[in-house]
Amino acid sequence: MTMTALITHRDCALHEMGSYHPECPERLAAIQDRLIATGLDQYLVYYDAPLAEREHLLRAHTAEYLDALAASAPEKGLVHLDPDTAMNPHTLRAALRAAGAGVLAVDLVMKGEVENAFCLVRPPGHHAERAKAMGFCFFNNVAVAALHALEAHGLERVAIVDFDVHHGNGTEDIFRDDPRVVMVSIFQHPFYPYSGTEDTPKHMVNVPVPAGTRGDAFRQIVWDLWIPALREHQPQMIFISAGFDSHYEDDMGSLGFVENDYAWVTQQLVDVAKECGHRRIVSTLEGGYNLSSLARAAVAHIKALAES
Ligand SMILES: [Zn+2]
C-alpha cells in the first residue's frame, strides 16, 4: 500500500446553502462512512485541513475579490452570490479549510511524508474564477494547491486533471496565461457553465462530450488525448479535480461513468506520474451529488490512490 493522506476538517460540514441544496454537508459524511465501511480508512493517514493563508489565496485570486468575499460573509442567515452559490456564517472558514487542505497536501507530498493525498473537503473549487465565486465554489482549491507547488516548492511543470461533469471554467480562467500548468478535462457539453469550447489555450486539452457518454468513450479519450498531453508536459506533480457528478447515477449531469472508470483513470494518472519519475498526486473533491454513487465513486478513486 502507498501512504495516502486523507485531509479533511469538520468546519467543511458547517457551510450550508439551504436545506434542499445538493452541495450539502452530508456529501462528506457519505464518503467518510463508505471509507469506514470498506475498511479503507485504516490504510489512510488522516490530517486536519489548516486554514489557507491570504498569501496562498492571492496566487489564484485578486485582493479585491478576497476582500469582497470577506465583506459578504453574513453573521446569520444566507447571502446569495449567485442563484446557486450562497454564504452562511461558516462558509468563509469552510472555504479556507478546503483551500488549505490542498496547500497541506502539497507540503506533505513534497516532504515525502505521504506519496499522494485526497482532500475530502467542501465547498468545491473549480468554478471559482480569479475574481468571481460561482457554481457552489468560492476559492479555486485545486488552483491554490497547484500554485503552492509552483511558487513555494519551486516546481516548474504541473498538470491538472478534471473529470467532473462540468467544465472547470475557474481553473481555465486562472491558468489561461500560465503554460506551467497543463490542464486536461472532460465535461458534458452543452451544459453549465457553457465554457471550455472556444478560445482554448494551447496548454489545455478540453474534451466536451455529449450527454450519455459512457466509460468506454471516456477511456478512449484519456488514451488518445489526455495521456499524450501529460507525457509531453512531464508534470512534476499531478492534481486532480475529482468530481463524481459524472457518475451514471448522478442526476446533476447526464454522463455515464461508473466506479471502475474512476479507479481506472486514477491508475492511469499514477502510471503517468511514475513515468515522470515520481508518484506525486494531489486530488481534491469537486462535485458529486447522489450521496450513494458519490461515496462509492470517491472510495474507488481513493482506493486506487492507496493501492498504487
Ligand atoms: Zn460538477
Short mmCIF file of C-alpha atoms and ligand atoms in Angstrom, two decimals:
data_model
loop_
_atom_site.label_atom_id
_atom_site.label_comp_id
_atom_site.label_asym_id
_atom_site.label_seq_id
_atom_site.Cartn_x
_atom_site.Cartn_y
_atom_site.Cartn_z
CA MET A 1 0.00 0.00 0.00
CA THR A 2 1.00 3.57 -0.70
CA MET A 3 1.00 6.19 2.03
CA THR A 4 -2.08 8.21 1.15
CA ALA A 5 -3.17 11.26 3.14
CA LEU A 6 -6.85 11.96 3.74
CA ILE A 7 -7.19 15.64 4.57
CA THR A 8 -10.49 16.96 5.89
CA HIS A 9 -11.97 19.18 8.60
CA ARG A 10 -15.22 19.35 10.48
CA ASP A 11 -15.58 23.03 9.56
CA CYS A 12 -16.27 21.89 5.99
CA ALA A 13 -19.60 20.45 7.15
CA LEU A 14 -20.77 23.73 8.68
CA HIS A 15 -21.11 25.53 5.35
CA GLU A 16 -24.71 25.16 4.14
CA MET A 17 -26.62 26.84 1.33
CA GLY A 18 -30.21 25.94 2.25
CA SER A 19 -31.85 22.67 3.25
CA TYR A 20 -32.53 21.49 -0.33
CA HIS A 21 -29.20 22.47 -1.82
CA PRO A 22 -27.45 19.49 -3.45
CA GLU A 23 -23.99 20.70 -2.36
CA CYS A 24 -24.75 19.63 1.20
CA PRO A 25 -22.70 18.66 4.27
CA GLU A 26 -23.91 15.07 4.02
CA ARG A 27 -21.66 14.62 0.98
CA LEU A 28 -18.58 14.44 3.18
CA ALA A 29 -20.22 12.13 5.70
CA ALA A 30 -21.31 9.76 2.92
CA ILE A 31 -17.72 9.39 1.69
CA GLN A 32 -16.36 9.08 5.22
CA ASP A 33 -18.94 6.39 6.07
CA ARG A 34 -18.01 4.43 2.98
CA LEU A 35 -14.30 4.66 3.80
CA ILE A 36 -15.07 3.12 7.19
CA ALA A 37 -17.47 0.50 5.84
CA THR A 38 -14.89 -0.71 3.32
CA GLY A 39 -12.06 -0.66 5.87
CA LEU A 40 -10.04 1.65 3.63
CA ASP A 41 -9.89 4.28 6.39
CA GLN A 42 -7.36 2.12 8.25
CA TYR A 43 -4.87 2.45 5.40
CA LEU A 44 -5.07 6.24 5.14
CA VAL A 45 -3.19 8.85 7.15
CA TYR A 46 -5.69 11.43 8.39
CA TYR A 47 -4.85 15.11 8.70
CA ASP A 48 -6.89 18.15 9.72
CA ALA A 49 -7.04 20.75 6.97
CA PRO A 50 -5.43 24.04 8.02
CA LEU A 51 -6.89 27.41 7.09
CA ALA A 52 -5.39 28.70 3.85
CA GLU A 53 -3.44 31.91 4.36
CA ARG A 54 -4.02 35.07 2.40
CA GLU A 55 -0.69 34.69 0.59
CA HIS A 56 -1.78 31.26 -0.67
CA LEU A 57 -5.09 32.61 -1.96
CA LEU A 58 -3.52 35.68 -3.58
CA ARG A 59 -1.67 33.41 -6.01
CA ALA A 60 -5.03 32.44 -7.57
CA HIS A 61 -7.38 35.29 -6.67
CA THR A 62 -7.30 39.08 -6.61
CA ALA A 63 -7.04 41.01 -3.35
CA GLU A 64 -10.25 42.86 -4.24
CA TYR A 65 -12.10 39.56 -4.61
CA LEU A 66 -10.80 38.20 -1.28
CA ASP A 67 -11.83 41.41 0.46
CA ALA A 68 -15.27 41.47 -1.17
CA LEU A 69 -15.89 37.84 -0.21
CA ALA A 70 -14.93 38.51 3.41
CA ALA A 71 -17.20 41.56 3.43
CA SER A 72 -20.12 39.49 2.07
CA ALA A 73 -19.99 36.91 4.87
CA PRO A 74 -23.21 37.13 6.91
CA GLU A 75 -23.42 36.97 10.70
CA LYS A 76 -26.62 34.95 10.33
CA GLY A 77 -28.76 33.59 7.53
CA LEU A 78 -27.67 33.25 3.90
CA VAL A 79 -26.23 35.73 1.43
CA HIS A 80 -26.51 34.67 -2.23
CA LEU A 81 -23.59 35.47 -4.54
CA ASP A 82 -25.37 33.86 -7.49
CA PRO A 83 -28.61 31.84 -7.65
CA ASP A 84 -26.71 28.62 -6.77
CA THR A 85 -23.98 29.93 -4.51
CA ALA A 86 -24.59 31.28 -1.03
CA MET A 87 -22.64 32.05 2.12
CA ASN A 88 -23.72 31.23 5.66
CA PRO A 89 -21.77 32.36 8.74
CA HIS A 90 -19.43 29.33 8.42
CA THR A 91 -18.79 29.45 4.68
CA LEU A 92 -15.64 31.52 4.72
CA ARG A 93 -13.97 29.26 7.27
CA ALA A 94 -15.04 26.12 5.40
CA ALA A 95 -13.70 27.58 2.14
CA LEU A 96 -10.40 28.46 3.83
CA ARG A 97 -10.13 24.86 5.09
CA ALA A 98 -10.95 23.49 1.61
CA ALA A 99 -8.19 25.59 0.05
CA GLY A 100 -5.82 24.95 2.97
CA ALA A 101 -6.23 21.19 2.55
CA GLY A 102 -4.61 21.42 -0.87
CA VAL A 103 -1.75 23.51 0.48
CA LEU A 104 -1.07 20.93 3.22
CA ALA A 105 -1.40 18.10 0.68
CA VAL A 106 1.32 19.64 -1.47
CA ASP A 107 3.58 20.17 1.54
CA LEU A 108 3.13 16.56 2.73
CA VAL A 109 3.77 15.09 -0.70
CA MET A 110 6.78 17.32 -1.38
CA LYS A 111 8.29 16.45 2.00
CA GLY A 112 7.77 12.76 1.26
CA GLU A 113 5.61 12.22 4.35
CA VAL A 114 2.99 10.67 2.07
CA GLU A 115 3.06 9.70 -1.58
CA ASN A 116 -0.30 11.13 -2.54
CA ALA A 117 -3.30 12.82 -0.93
CA PHE A 118 -7.05 13.20 -1.21
CA CYS A 119 -8.70 16.35 0.12
CA LEU A 120 -12.15 15.44 1.45
CA VAL A 121 -13.44 18.99 1.54
CA ARG A 122 -16.22 21.34 0.55
CA PRO A 123 -17.07 23.89 -0.79
CA PRO A 124 -15.66 22.70 -4.12
CA GLY A 125 -13.49 24.98 -6.22
CA HIS A 126 -13.17 24.52 -9.96
CA HIS A 127 -15.84 27.06 -10.97
CA ALA A 128 -14.29 29.84 -8.86
CA GLU A 129 -12.52 32.27 -11.16
CA ARG A 130 -9.73 34.66 -10.27
CA ALA A 131 -12.25 37.30 -9.18
CA LYS A 132 -15.60 35.54 -9.05
CA ALA A 133 -17.47 32.97 -6.95
CA MET A 134 -19.92 30.80 -8.87
CA GLY A 135 -21.33 27.31 -9.21
CA PHE A 136 -21.08 26.40 -5.48
CA CYS A 137 -17.39 27.49 -5.46
CA PHE A 138 -15.58 30.32 -3.60
CA PHE A 139 -11.84 29.62 -3.71
CA ASN A 140 -10.36 27.54 -6.51
CA ASN A 141 -8.88 24.84 -4.30
CA VAL A 142 -7.01 22.94 -7.00
CA ALA A 143 -5.53 26.16 -8.40
CA VAL A 144 -4.37 27.29 -4.96
CA ALA A 145 -2.72 23.90 -4.46
CA ALA A 146 -1.04 23.86 -7.88
CA LEU A 147 0.27 27.39 -7.41
CA HIS A 148 1.64 26.43 -3.99
CA ALA A 149 3.61 23.62 -5.65
CA LEU A 150 4.95 26.05 -8.26
CA GLU A 151 5.64 29.08 -6.08
CA ALA A 152 6.55 27.64 -2.69
CA HIS A 153 8.21 24.39 -3.76
CA GLY A 154 9.82 25.56 -6.97
CA LEU A 155 8.22 23.07 -9.34
CA GLU A 156 8.27 24.17 -12.96
CA ARG A 157 5.58 21.99 -14.54
CA VAL A 158 2.37 20.56 -13.10
CA ALA A 159 -0.84 19.17 -14.55
CA ILE A 160 -4.48 19.49 -13.52
CA VAL A 161 -6.86 16.71 -14.49
CA ASP A 162 -10.62 17.38 -14.22
CA PHE A 163 -13.26 14.65 -14.70
CA ASP A 164 -16.18 16.49 -13.12
CA VAL A 165 -19.30 16.57 -15.33
CA HIS A 166 -18.93 20.37 -15.53
CA HIS A 167 -16.13 22.29 -17.23
CA GLY A 168 -13.66 23.79 -14.74
CA ASN A 169 -14.06 27.34 -16.02
CA GLY A 170 -12.40 28.80 -12.96
CA THR A 171 -9.28 26.72 -13.33
CA GLU A 172 -9.08 27.65 -17.01
CA ASP A 173 -9.51 31.32 -16.11
CA ILE A 174 -6.70 31.25 -13.55
CA PHE A 175 -4.19 29.35 -15.73
CA ARG A 176 -5.16 30.71 -19.14
CA ASP A 177 -1.81 32.54 -19.43
CA ASP A 178 0.30 30.08 -17.41
CA PRO A 179 1.73 27.26 -19.55
CA ARG A 180 3.48 25.79 -16.50
CA VAL A 181 0.07 24.22 -15.85
CA VAL A 182 -1.29 21.79 -18.41
CA MET A 183 -4.99 21.17 -17.86
CA VAL A 184 -6.79 18.14 -19.27
CA SER A 185 -10.53 17.81 -18.79
CA ILE A 186 -13.69 16.10 -19.98
CA PHE A 187 -17.14 17.56 -19.47
CA GLN A 188 -20.70 17.32 -20.68
CA HIS A 189 -21.47 19.83 -23.42
CA PRO A 190 -23.56 21.83 -23.96
CA PHE A 191 -24.02 22.19 -20.22
CA TYR A 192 -23.28 24.52 -17.30
CA PRO A 193 -21.12 26.66 -17.24
CA TYR A 194 -21.19 26.71 -21.10
CA SER A 195 -17.45 27.33 -21.31
CA GLY A 196 -14.41 25.35 -22.40
CA THR A 197 -15.05 25.05 -26.13
CA GLU A 198 -13.89 28.36 -27.50
CA ASP A 199 -10.58 30.17 -27.43
CA THR A 200 -8.91 27.30 -25.59
CA PRO A 201 -5.23 27.96 -24.77
CA LYS A 202 -2.68 25.56 -26.28
CA HIS A 203 -1.74 24.13 -22.88
CA MET A 204 -5.30 22.97 -22.16
CA VAL A 205 -6.95 19.86 -23.52
CA ASN A 206 -10.67 20.35 -23.01
CA VAL A 207 -12.80 17.49 -24.27
CA PRO A 208 -16.51 18.35 -24.47
CA VAL A 209 -18.71 15.25 -24.76
CA PRO A 210 -22.46 14.85 -25.31
CA ALA A 211 -24.93 13.70 -22.67
CA GLY A 212 -24.95 9.92 -22.45
CA THR A 213 -21.19 9.45 -22.90
CA ARG A 214 -20.10 6.31 -21.02
CA GLY A 215 -16.89 4.98 -19.58
CA ASP A 216 -15.60 3.23 -22.71
CA ALA A 217 -15.59 6.53 -24.62
CA PHE A 218 -14.04 8.26 -21.60
CA ARG A 219 -11.18 5.76 -21.51
CA GLN A 220 -10.53 6.21 -25.22
CA ILE A 221 -10.31 9.98 -24.71
CA VAL A 222 -7.89 9.51 -21.83
CA TRP A 223 -5.68 7.32 -24.04
CA ASP A 224 -5.90 9.42 -27.18
CA LEU A 225 -5.84 12.96 -25.82
CA TRP A 226 -5.01 13.22 -22.12
CA ILE A 227 -2.07 10.88 -21.74
CA PRO A 228 -0.13 12.18 -24.77
CA ALA A 229 -0.53 15.75 -23.49
CA LEU A 230 0.57 14.75 -20.00
CA ARG A 231 3.56 12.78 -21.31
CA GLU A 232 4.67 15.72 -23.38
CA HIS A 233 4.45 18.12 -20.43
CA GLN A 234 6.20 15.78 -17.93
CA PRO A 235 4.40 17.22 -14.89
CA GLN A 236 6.32 17.14 -11.62
CA MET A 237 3.04 16.81 -9.73
CA ILE A 238 -0.44 15.84 -10.92
CA PHE A 239 -3.52 17.49 -9.44
CA ILE A 240 -7.00 16.05 -9.80
CA SER A 241 -10.27 17.97 -9.70
CA ALA A 242 -12.19 14.89 -8.65
CA GLY A 243 -15.83 15.46 -9.48
CA PHE A 244 -18.13 12.46 -9.28
CA ASP A 245 -21.23 14.12 -10.75
CA SER A 246 -20.11 12.47 -14.00
CA HIS A 247 -21.34 9.16 -12.47
CA TYR A 248 -24.19 7.31 -14.21
CA GLU A 249 -26.41 7.58 -11.14
CA ASP A 250 -25.85 11.30 -10.53
CA ASP A 251 -28.79 13.33 -11.78
CA MET A 252 -26.84 16.58 -11.70
CA GLY A 253 -25.45 15.62 -15.09
CA SER A 254 -26.03 13.03 -17.80
CA LEU A 255 -22.71 11.24 -18.25
CA GLY A 256 -22.41 7.53 -17.60
CA PHE A 257 -19.19 6.87 -15.71
CA VAL A 258 -19.09 4.18 -13.01
CA GLU A 259 -16.80 3.30 -10.09
CA ASN A 260 -14.39 1.28 -12.24
CA ASP A 261 -13.90 4.19 -14.61
CA TYR A 262 -12.73 6.44 -11.76
CA ALA A 263 -10.45 3.71 -10.43
CA TRP A 264 -9.07 3.12 -13.95
CA VAL A 265 -8.36 6.76 -14.73
CA THR A 266 -6.71 7.17 -11.33
CA GLN A 267 -4.42 4.24 -12.09
CA GLN A 268 -3.53 5.78 -15.46
CA LEU A 269 -2.56 9.02 -13.72
CA VAL A 270 -0.47 7.12 -11.18
CA ASP A 271 1.31 5.44 -14.09
CA VAL A 272 1.96 8.79 -15.80
CA ALA A 273 3.40 10.15 -12.55
CA LYS A 274 5.70 7.13 -12.29
CA GLU A 275 6.82 7.62 -15.91
CA CYS A 276 7.71 11.17 -14.90
CA GLY A 277 9.91 9.79 -12.14
CA HIS A 278 7.73 10.35 -9.07
CA ARG A 279 4.37 9.40 -7.53
CA ARG A 280 3.14 12.86 -6.57
CA ILE A 281 -0.65 13.16 -6.88
CA VAL A 282 -2.93 15.57 -5.02
CA SER A 283 -6.65 15.09 -5.56
CA THR A 284 -9.42 17.32 -4.28
CA LEU A 285 -13.16 16.74 -4.20
CA GLU A 286 -15.26 18.77 -6.62
CA GLY A 287 -18.86 17.69 -7.48
CA GLY A 288 -20.91 14.56 -6.84
CA TYR A 289 -24.44 14.92 -5.51
CA ASN A 290 -26.06 11.49 -5.42
CA LEU A 291 -24.80 10.51 -1.97
CA SER A 292 -24.67 6.79 -2.70
CA SER A 293 -22.81 6.95 -6.02
CA LEU A 294 -20.64 9.81 -4.74
CA ALA A 295 -19.45 7.67 -1.85
CA ARG A 296 -18.80 4.58 -3.99
CA ALA A 297 -17.02 6.52 -6.74
CA ALA A 298 -14.89 8.59 -4.37
CA VAL A 299 -13.83 5.49 -2.46
CA ALA A 300 -12.94 3.70 -5.71
CA HIS A 301 -10.75 6.71 -6.57
CA ILE A 302 -9.12 6.91 -3.13
CA LYS A 303 -8.55 3.13 -3.10
CA ALA A 304 -6.76 3.39 -6.44
CA LEU A 305 -4.52 6.09 -4.96
CA ALA A 306 -3.82 4.00 -1.86
CA GLU A 307 -3.12 0.79 -3.80
CA SER A 308 -0.89 2.43 -6.34
ZN ZN B 1 -19.70 19.44 -11.24
#
